[in-house]
mmCIF file with all atom_site columns, C-alpha atoms in Angstrom:
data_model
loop_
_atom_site.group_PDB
_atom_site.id
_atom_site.type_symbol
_atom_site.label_atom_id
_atom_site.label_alt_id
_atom_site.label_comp_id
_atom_site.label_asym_id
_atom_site.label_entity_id
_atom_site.label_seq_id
_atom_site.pdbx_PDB_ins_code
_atom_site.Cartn_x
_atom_site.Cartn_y
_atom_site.Cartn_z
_atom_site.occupancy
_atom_site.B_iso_or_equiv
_atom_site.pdbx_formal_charge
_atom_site.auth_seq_id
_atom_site.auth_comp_id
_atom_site.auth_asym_id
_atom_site.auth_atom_id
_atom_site.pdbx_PDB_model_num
ATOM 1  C CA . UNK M 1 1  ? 2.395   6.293   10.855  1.00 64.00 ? 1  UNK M CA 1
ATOM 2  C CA . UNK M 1 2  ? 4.230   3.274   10.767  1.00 62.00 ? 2  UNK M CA 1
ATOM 3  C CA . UNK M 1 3  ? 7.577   2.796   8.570   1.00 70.00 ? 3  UNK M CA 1
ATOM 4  C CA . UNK M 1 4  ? 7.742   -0.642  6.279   1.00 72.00 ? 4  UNK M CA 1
ATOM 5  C CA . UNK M 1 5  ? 9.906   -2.205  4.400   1.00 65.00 ? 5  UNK M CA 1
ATOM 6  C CA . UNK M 1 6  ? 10.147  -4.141  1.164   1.00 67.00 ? 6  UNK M CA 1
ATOM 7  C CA . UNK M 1 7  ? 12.817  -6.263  0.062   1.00 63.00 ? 7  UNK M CA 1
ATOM 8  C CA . UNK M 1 8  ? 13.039  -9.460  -2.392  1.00 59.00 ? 8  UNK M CA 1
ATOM 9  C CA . UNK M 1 9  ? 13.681  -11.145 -5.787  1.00 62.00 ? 9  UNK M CA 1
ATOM 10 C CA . UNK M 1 10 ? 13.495  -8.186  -8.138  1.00 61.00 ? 10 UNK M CA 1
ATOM 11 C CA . UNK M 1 11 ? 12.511  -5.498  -5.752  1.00 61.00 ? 11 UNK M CA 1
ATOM 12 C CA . UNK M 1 12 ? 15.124  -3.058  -4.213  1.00 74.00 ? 12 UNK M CA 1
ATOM 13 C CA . UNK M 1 13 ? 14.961  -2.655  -0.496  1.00 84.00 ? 13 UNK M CA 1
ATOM 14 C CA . UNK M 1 14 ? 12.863  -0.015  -0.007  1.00 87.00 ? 14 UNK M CA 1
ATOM 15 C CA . UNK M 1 15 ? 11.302  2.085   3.138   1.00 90.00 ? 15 UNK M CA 1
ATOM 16 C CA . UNK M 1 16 ? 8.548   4.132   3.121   1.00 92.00 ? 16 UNK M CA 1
ATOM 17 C CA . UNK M 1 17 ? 5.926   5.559   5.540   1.00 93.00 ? 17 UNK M CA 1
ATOM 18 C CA . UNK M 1 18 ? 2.469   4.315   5.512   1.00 93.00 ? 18 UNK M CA 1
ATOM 19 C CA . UNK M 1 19 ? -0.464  6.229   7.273   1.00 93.00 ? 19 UNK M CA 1
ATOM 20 C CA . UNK M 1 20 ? -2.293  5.749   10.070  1.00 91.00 ? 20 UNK M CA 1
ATOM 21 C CA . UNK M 1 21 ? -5.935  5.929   7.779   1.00 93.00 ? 21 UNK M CA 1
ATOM 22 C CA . UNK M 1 22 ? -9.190  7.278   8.653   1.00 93.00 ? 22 UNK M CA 1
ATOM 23 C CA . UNK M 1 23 ? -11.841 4.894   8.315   1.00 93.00 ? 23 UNK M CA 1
ATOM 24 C CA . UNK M 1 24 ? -13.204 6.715   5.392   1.00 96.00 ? 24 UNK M CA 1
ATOM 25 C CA . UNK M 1 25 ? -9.647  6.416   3.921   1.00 95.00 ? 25 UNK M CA 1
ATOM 26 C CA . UNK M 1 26 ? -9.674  2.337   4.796   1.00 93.00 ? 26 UNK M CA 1
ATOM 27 C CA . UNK M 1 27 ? -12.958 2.104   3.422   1.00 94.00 ? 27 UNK M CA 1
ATOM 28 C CA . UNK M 1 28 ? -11.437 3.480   0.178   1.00 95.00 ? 28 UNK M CA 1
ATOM 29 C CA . UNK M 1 29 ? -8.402  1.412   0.534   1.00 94.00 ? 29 UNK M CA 1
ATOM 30 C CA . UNK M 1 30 ? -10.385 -1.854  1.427   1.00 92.00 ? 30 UNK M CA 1
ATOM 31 C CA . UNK M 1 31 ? -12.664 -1.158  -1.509  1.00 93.00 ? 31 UNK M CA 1
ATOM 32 C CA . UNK M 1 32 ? -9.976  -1.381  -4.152  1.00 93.00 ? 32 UNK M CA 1
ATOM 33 C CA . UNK M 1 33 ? -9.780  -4.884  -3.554  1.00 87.00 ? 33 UNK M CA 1
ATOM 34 C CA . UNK M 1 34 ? -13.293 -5.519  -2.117  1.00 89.00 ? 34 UNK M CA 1
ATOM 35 C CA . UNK M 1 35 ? -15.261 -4.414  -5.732  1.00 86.00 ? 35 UNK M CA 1
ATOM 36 C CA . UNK M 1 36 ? -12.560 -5.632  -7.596  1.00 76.00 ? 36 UNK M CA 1
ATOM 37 C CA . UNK M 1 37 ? -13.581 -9.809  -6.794  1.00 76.00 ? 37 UNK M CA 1
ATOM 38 C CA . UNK M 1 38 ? -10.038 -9.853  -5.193  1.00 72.00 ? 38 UNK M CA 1
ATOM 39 C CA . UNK M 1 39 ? -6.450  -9.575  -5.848  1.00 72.00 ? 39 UNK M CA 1
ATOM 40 C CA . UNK M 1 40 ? -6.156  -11.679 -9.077  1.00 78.00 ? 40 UNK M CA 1
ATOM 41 C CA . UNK M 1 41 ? -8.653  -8.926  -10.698 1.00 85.00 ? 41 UNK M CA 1
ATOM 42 C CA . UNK M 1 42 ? -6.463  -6.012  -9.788  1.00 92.00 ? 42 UNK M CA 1
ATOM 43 C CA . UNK M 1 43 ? -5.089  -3.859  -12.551 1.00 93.00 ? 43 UNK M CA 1
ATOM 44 C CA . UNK M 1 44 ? -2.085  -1.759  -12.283 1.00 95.00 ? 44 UNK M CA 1
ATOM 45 C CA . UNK M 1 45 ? -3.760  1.269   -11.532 1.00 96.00 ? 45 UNK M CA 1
ATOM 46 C CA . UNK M 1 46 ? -5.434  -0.258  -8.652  1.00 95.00 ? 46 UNK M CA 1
ATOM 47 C CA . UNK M 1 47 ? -1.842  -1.051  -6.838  1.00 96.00 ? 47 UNK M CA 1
ATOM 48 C CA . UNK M 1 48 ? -1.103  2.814   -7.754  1.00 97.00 ? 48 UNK M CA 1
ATOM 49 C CA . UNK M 1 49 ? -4.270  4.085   -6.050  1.00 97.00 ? 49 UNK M CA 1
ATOM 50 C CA . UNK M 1 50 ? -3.373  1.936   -2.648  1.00 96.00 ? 50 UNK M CA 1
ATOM 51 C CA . UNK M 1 51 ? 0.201   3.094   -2.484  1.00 97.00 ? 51 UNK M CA 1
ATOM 52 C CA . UNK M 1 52 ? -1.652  6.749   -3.106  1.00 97.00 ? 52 UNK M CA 1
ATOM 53 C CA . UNK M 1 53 ? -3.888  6.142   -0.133  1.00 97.00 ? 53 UNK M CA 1
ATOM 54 C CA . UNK M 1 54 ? -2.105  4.626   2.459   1.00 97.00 ? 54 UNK M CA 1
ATOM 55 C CA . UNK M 1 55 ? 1.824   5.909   2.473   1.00 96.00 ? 55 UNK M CA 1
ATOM 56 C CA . UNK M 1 56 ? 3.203   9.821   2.001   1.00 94.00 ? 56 UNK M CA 1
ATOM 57 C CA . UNK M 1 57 ? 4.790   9.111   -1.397  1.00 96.00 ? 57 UNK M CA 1
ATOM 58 C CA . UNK M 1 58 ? 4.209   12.031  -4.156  1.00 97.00 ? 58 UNK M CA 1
ATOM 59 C CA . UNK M 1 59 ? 3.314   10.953  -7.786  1.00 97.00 ? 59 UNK M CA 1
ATOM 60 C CA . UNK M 1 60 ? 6.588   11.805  -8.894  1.00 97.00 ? 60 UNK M CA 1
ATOM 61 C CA . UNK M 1 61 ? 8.697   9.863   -5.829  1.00 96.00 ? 61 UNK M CA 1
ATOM 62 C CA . UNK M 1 62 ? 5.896   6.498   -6.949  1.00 97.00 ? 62 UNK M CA 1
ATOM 63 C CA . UNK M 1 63 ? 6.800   6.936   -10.156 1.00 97.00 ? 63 UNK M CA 1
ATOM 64 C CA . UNK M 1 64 ? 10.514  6.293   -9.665  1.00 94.00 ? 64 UNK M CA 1
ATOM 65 C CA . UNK M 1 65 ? 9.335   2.555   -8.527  1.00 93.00 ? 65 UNK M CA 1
ATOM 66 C CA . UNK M 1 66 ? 9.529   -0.308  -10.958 1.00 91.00 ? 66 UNK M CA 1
ATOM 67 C CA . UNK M 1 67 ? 5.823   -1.892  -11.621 1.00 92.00 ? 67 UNK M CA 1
ATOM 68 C CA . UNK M 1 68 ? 7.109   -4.535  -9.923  1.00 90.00 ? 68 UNK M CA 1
ATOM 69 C CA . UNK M 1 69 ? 7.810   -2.526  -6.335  1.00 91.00 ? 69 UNK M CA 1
ATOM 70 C CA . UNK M 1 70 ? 4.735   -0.750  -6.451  1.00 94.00 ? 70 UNK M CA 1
ATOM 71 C CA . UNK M 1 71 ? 2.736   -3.455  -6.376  1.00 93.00 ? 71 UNK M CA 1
ATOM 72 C CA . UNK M 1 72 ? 5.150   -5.235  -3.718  1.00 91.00 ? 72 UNK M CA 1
ATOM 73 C CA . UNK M 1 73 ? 4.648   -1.810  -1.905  1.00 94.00 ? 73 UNK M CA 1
ATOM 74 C CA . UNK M 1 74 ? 0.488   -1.796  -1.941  1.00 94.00 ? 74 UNK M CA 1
ATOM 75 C CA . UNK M 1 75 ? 0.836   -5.193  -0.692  1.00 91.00 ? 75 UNK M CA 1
ATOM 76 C CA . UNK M 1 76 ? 2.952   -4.409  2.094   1.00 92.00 ? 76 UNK M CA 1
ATOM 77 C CA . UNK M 1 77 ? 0.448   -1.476  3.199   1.00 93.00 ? 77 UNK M CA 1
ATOM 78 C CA . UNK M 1 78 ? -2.727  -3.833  2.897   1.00 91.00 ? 78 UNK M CA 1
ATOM 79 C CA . UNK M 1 79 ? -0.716  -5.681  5.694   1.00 90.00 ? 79 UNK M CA 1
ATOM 80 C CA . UNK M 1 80 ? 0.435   -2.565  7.407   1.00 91.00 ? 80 UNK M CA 1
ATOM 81 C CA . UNK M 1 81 ? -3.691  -1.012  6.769   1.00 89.00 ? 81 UNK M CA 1
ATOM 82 C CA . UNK M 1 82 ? -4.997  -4.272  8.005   1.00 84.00 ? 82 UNK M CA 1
ATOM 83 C CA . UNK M 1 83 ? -3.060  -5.398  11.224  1.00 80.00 ? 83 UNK M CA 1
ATOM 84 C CA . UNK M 1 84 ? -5.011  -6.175  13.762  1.00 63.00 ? 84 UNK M CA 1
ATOM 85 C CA . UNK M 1 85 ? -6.505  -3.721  15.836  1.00 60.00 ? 85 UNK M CA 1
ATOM 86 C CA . UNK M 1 86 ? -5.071  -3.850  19.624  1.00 56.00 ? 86 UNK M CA 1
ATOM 87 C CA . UNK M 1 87 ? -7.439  -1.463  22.305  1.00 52.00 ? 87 UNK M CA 1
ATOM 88 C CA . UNK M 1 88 ? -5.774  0.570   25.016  1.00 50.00 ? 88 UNK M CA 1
#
């Protein structure tokens, strides 16, 4: 797991845990945005799905979040998913 952080215009600072995925789980998080044509053809639910996937946040704990922060927060773990791979 990795922590990360989100701060900004309109967005609280915020911390949060994201996962280390699977692949099955990064194929499922990938795909969001993948089938979707990109991120200008996301919907709301989509941004809720990829905060879902990739950190350890309950429904109840995402729900707190503003629209605003969750979507700041599924972009954060796209980076977080995403980073590049380093071998041992």
């Amino acid at each position: 797991m990795a922590n990360a952080k989100i701060k900004g215009e309109n967005v609280k600072e915020i911390t949060f845990e994201v996962k280390d995925l699977n692949l099955d789980d990064r194929v499922e998080f990938n795909n969001i945005i993948t089938k979707s044509g990109g991120i200008h053809n996301l919907g709301f639910g989509d941004f809720v799905k990829m905060v879902r996937i990739a950190t350890t946040l309950t429904d109840e704990e995402i729900n707190e979040f503003t629209d605003t922060e969750i979507i700041t927060m599924s972009n954060r773990c796209y980076e977080v998913v995403n980073k590049k791979k380093f071998k041992k």
